Every structure is written in C-alpha cells, then in structure tokens.
PDB file of C-alpha atoms in Angstrom:
ATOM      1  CA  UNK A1004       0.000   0.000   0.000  1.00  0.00           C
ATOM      2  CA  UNK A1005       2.821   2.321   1.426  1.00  0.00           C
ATOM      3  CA  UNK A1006       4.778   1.954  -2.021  1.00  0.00           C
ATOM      4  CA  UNK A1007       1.896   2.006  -4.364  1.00  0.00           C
ATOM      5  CA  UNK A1008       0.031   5.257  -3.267  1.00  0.00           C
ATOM      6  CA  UNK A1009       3.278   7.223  -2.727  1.00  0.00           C
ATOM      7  CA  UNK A1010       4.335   6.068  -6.389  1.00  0.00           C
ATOM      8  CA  UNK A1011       1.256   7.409  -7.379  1.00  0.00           C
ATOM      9  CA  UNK A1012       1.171  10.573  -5.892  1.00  0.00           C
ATOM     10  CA  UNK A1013       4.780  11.341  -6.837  1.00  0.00           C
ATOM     11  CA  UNK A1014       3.722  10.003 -10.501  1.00  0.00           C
ATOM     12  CA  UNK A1015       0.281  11.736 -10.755  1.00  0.00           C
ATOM     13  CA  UNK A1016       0.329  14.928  -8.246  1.00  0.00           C
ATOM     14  CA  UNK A1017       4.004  16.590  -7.599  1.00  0.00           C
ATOM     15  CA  UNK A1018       5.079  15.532 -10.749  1.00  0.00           C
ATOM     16  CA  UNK A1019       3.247  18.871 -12.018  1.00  0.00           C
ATOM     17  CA  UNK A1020       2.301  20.093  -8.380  1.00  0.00           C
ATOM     18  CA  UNK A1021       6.240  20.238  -7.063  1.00  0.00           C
ATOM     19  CA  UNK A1022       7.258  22.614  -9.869  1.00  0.00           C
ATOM     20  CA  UNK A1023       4.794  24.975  -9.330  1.00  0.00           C
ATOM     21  CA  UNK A1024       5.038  25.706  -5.724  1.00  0.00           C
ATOM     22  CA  UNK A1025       8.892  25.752  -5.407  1.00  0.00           C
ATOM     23  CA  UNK A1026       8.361  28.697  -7.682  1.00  0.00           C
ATOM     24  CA  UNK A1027       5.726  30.090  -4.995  1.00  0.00           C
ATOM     25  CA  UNK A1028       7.701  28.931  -2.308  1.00  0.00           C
ATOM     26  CA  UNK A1029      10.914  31.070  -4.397  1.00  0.00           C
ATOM     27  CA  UNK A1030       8.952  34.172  -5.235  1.00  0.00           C
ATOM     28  CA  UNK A1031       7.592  34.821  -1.906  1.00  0.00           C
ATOM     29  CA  UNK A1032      10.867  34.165   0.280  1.00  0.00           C
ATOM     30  CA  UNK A1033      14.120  33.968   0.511  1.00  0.00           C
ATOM     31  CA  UNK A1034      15.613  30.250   0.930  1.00  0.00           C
ATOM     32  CA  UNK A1035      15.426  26.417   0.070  1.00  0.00           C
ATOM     33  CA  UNK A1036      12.129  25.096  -1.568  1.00  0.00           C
ATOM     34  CA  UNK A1037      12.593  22.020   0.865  1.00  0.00           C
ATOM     35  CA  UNK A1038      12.929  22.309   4.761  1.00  0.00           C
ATOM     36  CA  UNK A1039      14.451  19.092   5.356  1.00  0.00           C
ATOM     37  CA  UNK A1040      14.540  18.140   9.645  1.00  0.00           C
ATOM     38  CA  UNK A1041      15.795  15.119  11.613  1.00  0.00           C
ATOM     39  CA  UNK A1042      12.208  13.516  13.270  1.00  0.00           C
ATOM     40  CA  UNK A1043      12.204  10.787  15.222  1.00  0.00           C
ATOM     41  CA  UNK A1044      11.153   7.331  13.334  1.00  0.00           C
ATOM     42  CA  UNK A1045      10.361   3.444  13.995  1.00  0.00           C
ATOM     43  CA  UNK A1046      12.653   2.545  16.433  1.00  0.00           C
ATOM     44  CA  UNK A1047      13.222   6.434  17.348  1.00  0.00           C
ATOM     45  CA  UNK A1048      15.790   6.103  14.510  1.00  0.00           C
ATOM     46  CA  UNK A1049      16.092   9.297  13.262  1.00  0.00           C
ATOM     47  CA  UNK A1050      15.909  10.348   9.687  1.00  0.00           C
ATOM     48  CA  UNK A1051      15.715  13.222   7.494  1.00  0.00           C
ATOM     49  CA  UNK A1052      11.993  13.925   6.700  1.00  0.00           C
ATOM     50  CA  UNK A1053      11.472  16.382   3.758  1.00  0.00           C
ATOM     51  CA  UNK A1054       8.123  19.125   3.837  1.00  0.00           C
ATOM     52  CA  UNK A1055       7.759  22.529   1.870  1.00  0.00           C
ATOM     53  CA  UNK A1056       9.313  25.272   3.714  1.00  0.00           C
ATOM     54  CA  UNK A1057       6.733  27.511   5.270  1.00  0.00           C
ATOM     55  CA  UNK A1058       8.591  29.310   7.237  1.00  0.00           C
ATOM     56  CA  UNK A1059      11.593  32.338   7.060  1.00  0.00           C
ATOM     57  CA  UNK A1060      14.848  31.044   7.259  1.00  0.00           C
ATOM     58  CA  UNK A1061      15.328  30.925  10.808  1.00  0.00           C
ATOM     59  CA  UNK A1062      17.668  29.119  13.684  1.00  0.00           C
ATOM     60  CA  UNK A1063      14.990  28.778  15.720  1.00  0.00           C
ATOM     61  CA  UNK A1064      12.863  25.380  13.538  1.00  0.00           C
ATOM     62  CA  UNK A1065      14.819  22.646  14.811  1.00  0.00           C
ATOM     63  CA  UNK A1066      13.636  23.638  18.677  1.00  0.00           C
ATOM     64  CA  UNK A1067       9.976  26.225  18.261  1.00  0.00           C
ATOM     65  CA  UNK A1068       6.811  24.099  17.039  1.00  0.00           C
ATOM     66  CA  UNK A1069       4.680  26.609  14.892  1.00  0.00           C
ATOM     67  CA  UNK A1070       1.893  28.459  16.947  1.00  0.00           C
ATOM     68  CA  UNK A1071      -1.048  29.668  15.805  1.00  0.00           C
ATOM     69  CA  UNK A1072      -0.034  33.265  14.622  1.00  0.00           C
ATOM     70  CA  UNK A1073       3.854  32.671  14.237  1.00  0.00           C
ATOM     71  CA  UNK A1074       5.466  35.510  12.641  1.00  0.00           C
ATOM     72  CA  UNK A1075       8.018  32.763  10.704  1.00  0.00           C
ATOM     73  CA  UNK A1076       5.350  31.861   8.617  1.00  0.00           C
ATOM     74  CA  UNK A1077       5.442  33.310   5.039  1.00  0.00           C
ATOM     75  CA  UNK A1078       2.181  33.978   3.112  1.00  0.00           C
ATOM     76  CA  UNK A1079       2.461  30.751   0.726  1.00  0.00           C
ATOM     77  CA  UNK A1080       3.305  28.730   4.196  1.00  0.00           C
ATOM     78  CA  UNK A1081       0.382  29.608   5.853  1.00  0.00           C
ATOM     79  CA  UNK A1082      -1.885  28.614   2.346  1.00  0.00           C
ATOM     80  CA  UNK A1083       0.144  25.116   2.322  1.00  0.00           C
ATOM     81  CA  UNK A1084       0.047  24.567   6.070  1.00  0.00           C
ATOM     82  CA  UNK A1085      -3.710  24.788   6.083  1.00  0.00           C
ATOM     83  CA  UNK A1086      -4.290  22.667   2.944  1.00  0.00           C
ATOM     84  CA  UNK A1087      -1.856  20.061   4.339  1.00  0.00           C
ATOM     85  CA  UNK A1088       0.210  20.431   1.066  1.00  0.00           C
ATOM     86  CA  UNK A1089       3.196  20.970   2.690  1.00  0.00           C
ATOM     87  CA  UNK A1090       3.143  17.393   3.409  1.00  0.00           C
ATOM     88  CA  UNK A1091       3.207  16.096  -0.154  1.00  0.00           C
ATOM     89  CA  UNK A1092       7.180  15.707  -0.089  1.00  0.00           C
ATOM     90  CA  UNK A1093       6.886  13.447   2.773  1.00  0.00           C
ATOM     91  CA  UNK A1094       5.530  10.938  -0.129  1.00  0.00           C
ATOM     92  CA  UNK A1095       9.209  10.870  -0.644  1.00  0.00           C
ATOM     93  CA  UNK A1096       9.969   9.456   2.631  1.00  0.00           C
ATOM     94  CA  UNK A1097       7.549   6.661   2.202  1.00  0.00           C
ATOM     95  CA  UNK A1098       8.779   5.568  -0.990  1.00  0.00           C
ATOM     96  CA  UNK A1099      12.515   5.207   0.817  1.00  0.00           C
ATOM     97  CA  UNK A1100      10.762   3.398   3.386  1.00  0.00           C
ATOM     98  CA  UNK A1101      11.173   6.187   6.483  1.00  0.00           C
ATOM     99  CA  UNK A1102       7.428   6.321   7.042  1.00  0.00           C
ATOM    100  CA  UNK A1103       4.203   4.883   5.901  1.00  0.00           C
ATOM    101  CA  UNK A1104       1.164   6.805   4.026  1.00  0.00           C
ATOM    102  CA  UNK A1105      -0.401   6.646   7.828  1.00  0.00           C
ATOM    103  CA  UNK A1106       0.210   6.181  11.429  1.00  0.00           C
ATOM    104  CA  UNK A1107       1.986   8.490  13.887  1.00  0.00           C
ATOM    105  CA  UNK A1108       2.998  12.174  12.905  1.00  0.00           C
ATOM    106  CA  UNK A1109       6.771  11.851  13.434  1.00  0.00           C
ATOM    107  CA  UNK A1110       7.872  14.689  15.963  1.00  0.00           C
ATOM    108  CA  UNK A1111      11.093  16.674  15.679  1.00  0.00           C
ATOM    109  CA  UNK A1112      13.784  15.413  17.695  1.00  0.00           C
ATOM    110  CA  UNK A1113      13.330  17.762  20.449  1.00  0.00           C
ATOM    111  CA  UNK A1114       9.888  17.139  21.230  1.00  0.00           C
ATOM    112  CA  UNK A1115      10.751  13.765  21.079  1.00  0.00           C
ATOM    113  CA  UNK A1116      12.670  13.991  24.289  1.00  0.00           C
ATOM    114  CA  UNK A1117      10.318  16.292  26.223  1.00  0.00           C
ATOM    115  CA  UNK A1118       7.650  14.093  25.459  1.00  0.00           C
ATOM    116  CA  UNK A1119       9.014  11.098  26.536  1.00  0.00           C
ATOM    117  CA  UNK A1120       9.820  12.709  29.657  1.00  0.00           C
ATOM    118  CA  UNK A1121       6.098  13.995  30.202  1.00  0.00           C
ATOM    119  CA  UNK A1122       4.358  10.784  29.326  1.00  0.00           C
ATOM    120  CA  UNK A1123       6.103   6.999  29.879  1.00  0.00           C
ATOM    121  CA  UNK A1124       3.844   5.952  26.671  1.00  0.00           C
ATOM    122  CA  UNK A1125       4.747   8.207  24.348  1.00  0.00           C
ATOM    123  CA  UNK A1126       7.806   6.013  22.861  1.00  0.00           C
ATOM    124  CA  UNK A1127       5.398   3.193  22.109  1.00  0.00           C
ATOM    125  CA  UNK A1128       4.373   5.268  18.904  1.00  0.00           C
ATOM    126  CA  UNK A1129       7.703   4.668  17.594  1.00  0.00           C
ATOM    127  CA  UNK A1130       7.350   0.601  17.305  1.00  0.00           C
ATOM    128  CA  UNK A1131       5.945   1.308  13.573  1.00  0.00           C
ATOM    129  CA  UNK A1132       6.654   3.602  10.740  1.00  0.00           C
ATOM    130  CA  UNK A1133       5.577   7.519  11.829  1.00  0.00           C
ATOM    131  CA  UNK A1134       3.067   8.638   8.710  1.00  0.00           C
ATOM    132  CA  UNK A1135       2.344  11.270   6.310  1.00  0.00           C
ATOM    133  CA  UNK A1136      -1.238  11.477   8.207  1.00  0.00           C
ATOM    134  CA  UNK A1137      -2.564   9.351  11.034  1.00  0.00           C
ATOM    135  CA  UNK A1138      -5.418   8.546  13.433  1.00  0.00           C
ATOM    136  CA  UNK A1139      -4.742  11.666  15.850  1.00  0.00           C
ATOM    137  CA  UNK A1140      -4.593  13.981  13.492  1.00  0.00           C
ATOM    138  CA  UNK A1141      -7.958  13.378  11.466  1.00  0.00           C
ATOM    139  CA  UNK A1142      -9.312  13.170  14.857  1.00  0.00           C
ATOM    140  CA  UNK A1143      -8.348  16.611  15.738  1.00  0.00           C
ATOM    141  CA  UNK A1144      -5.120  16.506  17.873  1.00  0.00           C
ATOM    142  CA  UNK A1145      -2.552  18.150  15.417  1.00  0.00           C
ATOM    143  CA  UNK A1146      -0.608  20.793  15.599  1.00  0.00           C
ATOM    144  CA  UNK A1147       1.015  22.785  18.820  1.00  0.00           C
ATOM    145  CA  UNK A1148       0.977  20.776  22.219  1.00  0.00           C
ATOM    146  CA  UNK A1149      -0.010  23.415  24.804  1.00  0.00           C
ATOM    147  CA  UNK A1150      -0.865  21.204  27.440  1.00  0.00           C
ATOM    148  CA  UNK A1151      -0.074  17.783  28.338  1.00  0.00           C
ATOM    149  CA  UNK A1152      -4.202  16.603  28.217  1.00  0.00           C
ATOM    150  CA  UNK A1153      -3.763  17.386  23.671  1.00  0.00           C
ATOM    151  CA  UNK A1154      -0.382  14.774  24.521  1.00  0.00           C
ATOM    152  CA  UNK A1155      -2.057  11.974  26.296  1.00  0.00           C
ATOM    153  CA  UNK A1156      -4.606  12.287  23.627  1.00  0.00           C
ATOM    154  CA  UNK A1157      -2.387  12.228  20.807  1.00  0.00           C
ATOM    155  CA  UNK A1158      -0.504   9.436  22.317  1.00  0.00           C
ATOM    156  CA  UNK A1159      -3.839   7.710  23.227  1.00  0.00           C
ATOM    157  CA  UNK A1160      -5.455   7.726  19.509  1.00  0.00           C
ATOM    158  CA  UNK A1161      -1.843   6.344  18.162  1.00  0.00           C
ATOM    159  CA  UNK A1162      -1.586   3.887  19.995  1.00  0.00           C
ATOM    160  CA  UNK A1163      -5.420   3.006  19.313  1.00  0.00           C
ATOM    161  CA  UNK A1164      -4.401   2.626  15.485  1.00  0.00           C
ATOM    162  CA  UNK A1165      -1.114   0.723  16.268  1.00  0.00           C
ATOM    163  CA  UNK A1166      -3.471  -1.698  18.252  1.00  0.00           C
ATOM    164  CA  UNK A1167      -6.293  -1.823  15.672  1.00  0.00           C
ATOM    165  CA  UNK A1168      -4.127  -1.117  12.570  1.00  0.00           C
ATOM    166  CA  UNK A1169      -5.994  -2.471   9.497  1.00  0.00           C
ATOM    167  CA  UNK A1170      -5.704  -1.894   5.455  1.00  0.00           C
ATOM    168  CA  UNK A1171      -9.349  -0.215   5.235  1.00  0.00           C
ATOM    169  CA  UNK A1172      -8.558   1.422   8.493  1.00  0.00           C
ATOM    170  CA  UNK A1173      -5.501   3.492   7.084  1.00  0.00           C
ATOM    171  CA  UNK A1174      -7.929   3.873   3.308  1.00  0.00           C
ATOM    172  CA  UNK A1175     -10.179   5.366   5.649  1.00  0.00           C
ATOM    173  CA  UNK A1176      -8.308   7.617   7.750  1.00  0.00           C
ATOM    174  CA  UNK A1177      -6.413   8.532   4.016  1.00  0.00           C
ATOM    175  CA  UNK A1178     -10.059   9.904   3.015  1.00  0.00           C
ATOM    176  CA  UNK A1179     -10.969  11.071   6.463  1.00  0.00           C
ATOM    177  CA  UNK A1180      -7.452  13.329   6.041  1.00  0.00           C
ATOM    178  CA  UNK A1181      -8.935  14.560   2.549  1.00  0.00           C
ATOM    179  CA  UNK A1182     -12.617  15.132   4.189  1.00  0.00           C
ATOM    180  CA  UNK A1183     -10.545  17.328   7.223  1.00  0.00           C
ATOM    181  CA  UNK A1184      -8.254  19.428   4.770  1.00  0.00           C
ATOM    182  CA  UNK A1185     -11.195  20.255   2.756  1.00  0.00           C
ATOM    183  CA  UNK A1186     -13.666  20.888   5.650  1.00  0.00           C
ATOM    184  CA  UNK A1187     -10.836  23.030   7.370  1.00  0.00           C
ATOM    185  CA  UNK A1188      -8.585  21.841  10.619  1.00  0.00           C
ATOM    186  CA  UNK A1189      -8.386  24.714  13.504  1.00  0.00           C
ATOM    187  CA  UNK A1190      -5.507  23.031  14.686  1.00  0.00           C
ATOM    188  CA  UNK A1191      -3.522  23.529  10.822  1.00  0.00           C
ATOM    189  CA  UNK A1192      -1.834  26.524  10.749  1.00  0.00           C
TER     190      UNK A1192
END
C-alpha cells in the first residue's frame, strides 16, 4: 500500500504540483524550496523527513513548534500549512521506506525527548513507521501541544491505530485526512 500510493502521488500529483510551488515557495521568500529536519522514526531512529518550507529562514525550527499566529510563517506557508500540502514531499519518505502513508505524525527530535519525559507511553508510537497522516490527526489533535491533556490524547489515539491497525482502516483515515483538509482543521496553521 505504502509503495503504491506514494508512487502514485509522486507520478500523478508533484510531478506537475512540485514545480509549481517551489516557484511560490521562491517568489515569496528567501531560501530552500525544501525544509528538510531530523524527526524521530520506527525505532526512534532518526531520519531526514522532507516538507515545503513555510517558514523564514530561521535558527529557531529545529527547537519552536509553529503556533497559531507565528510571525516565521510566510504567506504561501500559511496557504500550504492549512491545505496540508506541505506534506506532499513526505511521499518521498515513504517511498525510501522512512514512514508509511499513515500512522503516527513523526515529531522533531526535540519534542521527542520532552515528550518522553512527560508521558512513559509516548515512545510506544515509535514501534511502527511515523506517517504522512494518522489517526490523531484526522481526529483533531494536530498541531502545537499546549498542554499535556492534547499529549495523552495524541498518544492515546496512536496507539489506538497501532493496536487496531488495518488496510481499510488506514484507506479510511487517508479519506478522512482529505474530508478534514477540505472541511478546514483549527488546529492547521
């Protein structure tokens, strides 16, 4: 499943979709088209996951989450962050084998150690693949942790998938995530 839908969205959708927003991306800041980070991956074996930058250049994305009105954001970022299209590269990842289409959103390194310091349970989500979309977030709990309740129930609706993992489960949550961008997420910015 993993290697057939990410062929086919690299094939079918950033074949023509990749060239047009790295000339967004390019026209409305200064920088890479790519922001490429070290997250945290099956195992917690790091590797380099690869999303459209949405952000200024700025020393402050390997250790700041995004907030709600971050002044990094550029004008493009905050159009792909909402539509989830900043994602699409991660397609990449799958096809090397670093994640899957779905299951846990892979944190960056950072938060992976405060984390696992807040909540004992939190490195279970790391005995499979971290995904391009999972369980948590089409159930809401994306985006900035401001209190540890939004990470036990993050951690809680992973490990719900990793216990009831299915192929129609993860074709469902795949068109739940395309039901959520298109409805609008408050927690996507």
């Amino acid at each position: 499943f993993d290697l057939a839908f990410s062929i086919f969205v690299i094939t079918f959708i950033l074949s023509w979709l990749l060239p047009i927003l790295a000339i967004l991306i390019k026209l409305n800041s200064k920088g890479p088209v790519f922001f490429v980070q070290l997250r945290s991956g099956k195992n917690n074996h790091q590797f380099k996951c690869y999303k459209f930058r949405t952000l200024k250049v700025n020393k402050e994305a390997d250790i700041k989450q995004v907030t709600q009105n971050d002044t990094r954001l550029t004008k493009i970022g905050r159009f792909l962050r909402k539509t989830n299209l900043d994602e699409l590269p991660q397609f990449f990842n799958v096809f090397m084998g670093n994640m899957s289409v779905v299951g846990p959103r892979p944190h960056m390194l950072r938060h992976t150690e405060d984390y696992s310091r807040i909540l004992n349970e939190y490195m279970i989500r790391h005995f499979v693949k971290p995904g391009v979309t999972g369980w948590a977030q089409v159930n809401g709990f994306r985006g900035e942790i401001k209190e540890e309740e939004q990470l036990r129930k993050r951690i809680e609706h992973d490990i719900w998938y990793m216990e009831n993992w299915s192929l129609w489960l993860d074709i469902r949550i795949v068109f739940l995530t395309i039901y959520v961008t298109i409805r609008g997420d408050k927690n996507a910015y």
